[in-house]
Amino acid sequence: MSTPHGCTDDSDVIATFKEALKQRVGHERFQIWFSGVRFVLETADRVASPAEPSRAIVAVAAGQFAADRLSNHYLAAMRGAAASACGASTTVRVHFEDRPNRQAELPFAEAGASDAADGSGQDDAPVPAPSKRPNRRAATKAGGASVVRSPRGAQSLRSILRDGTDSRKSPQPKRAAPAPRSAVSPGGDLASRMPSPAATQPPTADKAHHGSNTRNDCSWENFVGGQCNELARTACKMAIESPGLASPLVLWGPPGSGKTHLLSAVAGKLRGLHRMRRVVYLSAEEFTNDFIKALNGNCLPAFRSRFRDADALLIDDIQFFVEKKATIRELHHTIEMLAEVGKPLVFAGTKSPNEINGLGGELSGRLASGLVCQVESLDAQTRTELLARYAQERCLIPWPDATLQEIASVAGGDGRLLSGIVNLVALLQRMHGQMPTMDQIRQHGAHLLRSSGVPITLSAIERAVEKVFQLDSKSLQSGSQTKSITEPRMLAMYLAREMTSSAYSEIGGHFGGRSHSTAILANQRVRQWLDAGRSLGRGQAAVSTDEAIRRIESMLKTG
């Protein structure tokens, strides 16, 4: 459709109209939705019928989507602004500009020599005239002449459609079937039983996503569930079955607990089950980098259109947004607009939104308004199942059940460390030609087994309790008798008795040189608090006793 042309002498009226519209919709919304809109004032001599009003303001949008958005959400505001700027008789219409679609140029040679070389035998067939449009890449600089050159190994589109092959692409060798997994006797030739490198090399083109294949390998079907992640799995299943329900959904927990896997699985299900074409899934760092590039490149409208027109938004590692005020403000507005239309929002981080300092009150409150679920460290049963799955996928020799159980018992709850342990065992299998013993695994992988578990000491418990209750360092060892200090101190004594082998006298001596009877009394008091469901602390740091113990244990597991 053709767009109307207004009078350039009425720029003051348009400026007054824009200012009135900005006051009605707000400065930020005006910058988002009206920065690419052109306003035209039509006077009486350009109106088709004399019965129409003497003036009309036409909002010319860049496309059909933008025009529909203005008509559905901002037409009343534009009419009010037009009435205040130009008079009550002024009407408002919304048009959009037609932009013809441009077809991408195919890198095929023009018909002629390539058709003659394909061996079709149709020498008498008429040859179409070559295109008059010059090839920019083949244009020579000397003399200003434009010469069309065929790319190396060019093949006509006609022959490709006829033969179904493209001679420009090198033929891909067929992947050899992997060798069967069988036990290898000591000293046997393990290399002869292993798949060739060509057979084990995964395709890179089909799995490229943000430069990594990791996310595509994380599906809902291969996620290992257990009691440690049952709550989060149920919440993600609800988000898959009913997108937009209890949105935004926030998953939080220590590293290696499966949060990224769940986010990737949810994104895949939203694309597959609900046919959502614009599911945006990325990390907080990628969102920040894209936002900075948009600011520096003056392409902020395109950035906002990408995220605010999405069908679903999933962001990992939200703790990366700390102290990035401009990015936090942009993310908050994006979440508000998507939540307004009921789009599914899923986030993940190492802490719950209210515990991330520097995230901002508005954003943390908006994230907490949906559903916040904890993903705990992997328990022993889940670790065993995950180890067995990794071993089956990566190792040629099956693992004995005793080895699985022993490694799962000494390893921590980080799934990434379990993956590293399995990779080490696979290497030892290649080196020794058999399944390594536990002594050999400890000899070469002591750093993995040692880093997988954080040693729990009295000092570690003290630091964790002070962090949960936001206390100063060494405050639990002071002689203060205020309630805000004595209650966390008794809780620390209780945990020290439960989680370490320290005696009551050692525990009392560590926390300010107190006697063993004080440590015994603290143990009894905390048990009474747990039975009564009593809260500890004051103000924002006030939590139930059970919740405080859970947070402290989580900190001790992650170091």
mmCIF file of C-alpha atoms in Angstrom, residues 25-175:
data_model
loop_
_atom_site.group_PDB
_atom_site.id
_atom_site.type_symbol
_atom_site.label_atom_id
_atom_site.label_comp_id
_atom_site.label_asym_id
_atom_site.label_seq_id
_atom_site.Cartn_x
_atom_site.Cartn_y
_atom_site.Cartn_z
ATOM 1 C CA VAL A 25 2.685 6.530 27.280
ATOM 2 C CA GLY A 26 5.891 7.335 29.163
ATOM 3 C CA HIS A 27 9.376 8.125 27.907
ATOM 4 C CA GLU A 28 10.651 4.543 27.878
ATOM 5 C CA ARG A 29 7.669 3.047 26.056
ATOM 6 C CA PHE A 30 7.812 5.897 23.559
ATOM 7 C CA GLN A 31 11.468 5.140 22.837
ATOM 8 C CA ILE A 32 10.724 1.440 22.428
ATOM 9 C CA TRP A 33 7.632 1.496 20.206
ATOM 10 C CA PHE A 34 7.683 4.900 18.484
ATOM 11 C CA SER A 35 11.383 5.416 17.699
ATOM 12 C CA GLY A 36 10.935 3.885 14.244
ATOM 13 C CA VAL A 37 7.491 5.393 13.509
ATOM 14 C CA ARG A 38 7.101 8.314 11.099
ATOM 15 C CA PHE A 39 4.224 10.747 11.741
ATOM 16 C CA VAL A 40 2.593 12.635 8.851
ATOM 17 C CA LEU A 41 0.008 15.418 9.108
ATOM 18 C CA GLU A 42 -2.655 15.403 6.388
ATOM 19 C CA THR A 43 -4.461 18.673 5.729
ATOM 20 C CA ALA A 44 -7.922 19.256 4.268
ATOM 21 C CA ASP A 45 -6.801 19.401 0.632
ATOM 22 C CA ARG A 46 -5.424 15.847 0.827
ATOM 23 C CA VAL A 47 -8.434 14.172 2.378
ATOM 24 C CA ALA A 48 -10.397 12.012 -0.044
ATOM 25 C CA SER A 49 -13.880 13.062 1.104
ATOM 26 C CA PRO A 50 -15.003 16.500 2.294
ATOM 27 C CA ALA A 51 -17.061 14.826 5.009
ATOM 28 C CA GLU A 52 -13.904 13.728 6.783
ATOM 29 C CA PRO A 53 -12.235 15.937 9.438
ATOM 30 C CA SER A 54 -9.964 18.709 8.286
ATOM 31 C CA ARG A 55 -6.821 17.138 9.808
ATOM 32 C CA ALA A 56 -5.507 13.625 10.270
ATOM 33 C CA ILE A 57 -2.260 12.359 11.778
ATOM 34 C CA VAL A 58 -0.974 9.215 10.110
ATOM 35 C CA ALA A 59 1.455 6.953 11.999
ATOM 36 C CA VAL A 60 3.574 5.149 9.410
ATOM 37 C CA ALA A 61 5.106 1.981 10.931
ATOM 38 C CA ALA A 62 7.963 -0.060 9.493
ATOM 39 C CA GLY A 63 5.914 -3.236 9.041
ATOM 40 C CA GLN A 64 2.671 -5.065 9.619
ATOM 41 C CA PHE A 65 3.602 -6.268 13.100
ATOM 42 C CA ALA A 66 4.493 -2.788 14.333
ATOM 43 C CA ALA A 67 1.311 -1.349 12.821
ATOM 44 C CA ASP A 68 -0.843 -3.977 14.535
ATOM 45 C CA ARG A 69 0.923 -3.318 17.815
ATOM 46 C CA LEU A 70 0.219 0.416 17.590
ATOM 47 C CA SER A 71 -3.425 -0.144 16.619
ATOM 48 C CA ASN A 72 -4.117 -2.630 19.400
ATOM 49 C CA HIS A 73 -2.304 -0.953 22.299
ATOM 50 C CA TYR A 74 -1.614 2.731 21.594
ATOM 51 C CA LEU A 75 -4.365 4.001 19.284
ATOM 52 C CA ALA A 76 -6.339 5.569 22.163
ATOM 53 C CA ALA A 77 -3.227 7.313 23.468
ATOM 54 C CA MET A 78 -2.419 8.683 20.003
ATOM 55 C CA ARG A 79 -5.981 9.977 19.583
ATOM 56 C CA GLY A 80 -5.802 11.765 22.928
ATOM 57 C CA ALA A 81 -2.440 13.295 22.047
ATOM 58 C CA ALA A 82 -3.766 14.400 18.640
ATOM 59 C CA ALA A 83 -6.786 16.041 20.240
ATOM 60 C CA SER A 84 -4.604 18.025 22.634
ATOM 61 C CA ALA A 85 -2.075 18.995 19.950
ATOM 62 C CA CYS A 86 -4.288 19.658 16.896
ATOM 63 C CA GLY A 87 -7.839 19.924 18.173
ATOM 64 C CA ALA A 88 -10.707 17.536 18.873
ATOM 65 C CA SER A 89 -11.544 17.138 15.172
ATOM 66 C CA THR A 90 -8.164 15.534 14.364
ATOM 67 C CA THR A 91 -8.224 11.819 13.664
ATOM 68 C CA VAL A 92 -5.423 9.258 13.830
ATOM 69 C CA ARG A 93 -4.745 6.441 11.396
ATOM 70 C CA VAL A 94 -2.048 3.771 11.341
ATOM 71 C CA HIS A 95 -0.372 2.718 8.109
ATOM 72 C CA PHE A 96 2.669 0.603 7.367
ATOM 73 C CA GLU A 97 5.258 0.695 4.629
ATOM 74 C CA ASP A 98 5.480 -2.135 2.154
ATOM 75 C CA ARG A 99 9.046 -3.355 1.859
ATOM 76 C CA PRO A 100 9.573 -5.739 -1.048
ATOM 77 C CA ASN A 101 11.273 -8.965 -0.149
ATOM 78 C CA ARG A 102 14.728 -9.371 -1.654
ATOM 79 C CA GLN A 103 15.753 -12.797 -2.784
ATOM 80 C CA ALA A 104 19.229 -13.850 -1.748
ATOM 81 C CA GLU A 105 21.643 -14.368 -4.579
ATOM 82 C CA LEU A 106 22.507 -18.007 -5.090
ATOM 83 C CA PRO A 107 26.192 -18.804 -5.566
ATOM 84 C CA PHE A 108 25.548 -20.736 -8.766
ATOM 85 C CA ALA A 109 27.075 -20.052 -12.146
ATOM 86 C CA GLU A 110 24.906 -18.564 -14.848
ATOM 87 C CA ALA A 111 23.455 -21.040 -17.307
ATOM 88 C CA GLY A 112 25.626 -21.757 -20.271
ATOM 89 C CA ALA A 113 28.976 -23.488 -19.910
ATOM 90 C CA SER A 114 27.921 -25.440 -16.832
ATOM 91 C CA ASP A 115 24.859 -26.829 -18.584
ATOM 92 C CA ALA A 116 26.991 -27.898 -21.487
ATOM 93 C CA ALA A 117 29.438 -29.661 -19.194
ATOM 94 C CA ASP A 118 26.851 -31.688 -17.279
ATOM 95 C CA GLY A 119 26.605 -34.283 -20.034
ATOM 96 C CA SER A 120 22.865 -33.921 -20.603
ATOM 97 C CA GLY A 121 23.182 -34.083 -24.400
ATOM 98 C CA GLN A 122 20.823 -31.178 -24.982
ATOM 99 C CA ASP A 123 23.176 -29.165 -27.179
ATOM 100 C CA ASP A 124 20.336 -27.822 -29.304
ATOM 101 C CA ALA A 125 18.373 -26.516 -26.343
ATOM 102 C CA PRO A 126 18.120 -22.727 -26.167
ATOM 103 C CA VAL A 127 20.494 -21.128 -23.707
ATOM 104 C CA PRO A 128 19.009 -18.326 -21.580
ATOM 105 C CA ALA A 129 20.714 -14.974 -21.745
ATOM 106 C CA PRO A 130 23.059 -14.195 -18.876
ATOM 107 C CA SER A 131 21.878 -11.833 -16.173
ATOM 108 C CA LYS A 132 22.625 -8.157 -16.730
ATOM 109 C CA ARG A 133 23.232 -7.577 -13.041
ATOM 110 C CA PRO A 134 27.007 -7.657 -12.367
ATOM 111 C CA ASN A 135 28.505 -9.784 -9.667
ATOM 112 C CA ARG A 136 29.996 -7.413 -7.094
ATOM 113 C CA ARG A 137 32.645 -9.843 -5.962
ATOM 114 C CA ALA A 138 33.772 -10.551 -9.539
ATOM 115 C CA ALA A 139 33.886 -6.937 -10.696
ATOM 116 C CA THR A 140 37.395 -5.919 -11.683
ATOM 117 C CA LYS A 141 38.865 -2.675 -10.518
ATOM 118 C CA ALA A 142 40.857 -1.947 -13.715
ATOM 119 C CA GLY A 143 39.091 0.141 -16.349
ATOM 120 C CA GLY A 144 35.803 0.093 -14.426
ATOM 121 C CA ALA A 145 34.617 -2.975 -16.389
ATOM 122 C CA SER A 146 32.402 -5.532 -14.658
ATOM 123 C CA VAL A 147 33.257 -9.105 -15.522
ATOM 124 C CA VAL A 148 31.115 -12.005 -14.328
ATOM 125 C CA ARG A 149 33.208 -14.958 -13.246
ATOM 126 C CA SER A 150 31.961 -18.344 -12.205
ATOM 127 C CA PRO A 151 33.097 -19.541 -8.784
ATOM 128 C CA ARG A 152 35.494 -22.439 -8.602
ATOM 129 C CA GLY A 153 33.709 -25.749 -8.969
ATOM 130 C CA ALA A 154 30.468 -23.989 -9.994
ATOM 131 C CA GLN A 155 27.439 -26.083 -10.874
ATOM 132 C CA SER A 156 24.175 -24.944 -12.405
ATOM 133 C CA LEU A 157 20.966 -24.964 -10.421
ATOM 134 C CA ARG A 158 19.313 -27.110 -13.127
ATOM 135 C CA SER A 159 21.854 -29.928 -12.780
ATOM 136 C CA ILE A 160 21.647 -29.856 -8.980
ATOM 137 C CA LEU A 161 17.878 -30.203 -9.076
ATOM 138 C CA ARG A 162 18.132 -33.005 -11.632
ATOM 139 C CA ASP A 163 20.910 -35.060 -10.004
ATOM 140 C CA GLY A 164 20.219 -34.212 -6.376
ATOM 141 C CA THR A 165 23.915 -33.548 -5.715
ATOM 142 C CA ASP A 166 26.068 -30.482 -5.418
ATOM 143 C CA SER A 167 29.532 -30.825 -6.890
ATOM 144 C CA ARG A 168 30.716 -27.804 -4.893
ATOM 145 C CA LYS A 169 30.534 -29.842 -1.691
ATOM 146 C CA SER A 170 33.098 -32.515 -0.999
ATOM 147 C CA PRO A 171 31.535 -35.943 -0.533
ATOM 148 C CA GLN A 172 31.125 -36.929 3.097
ATOM 149 C CA PRO A 173 32.505 -40.336 4.019
ATOM 150 C CA LYS A 174 30.066 -42.748 5.567
ATOM 151 C CA ARG A 175 30.412 -43.194 9.279
#
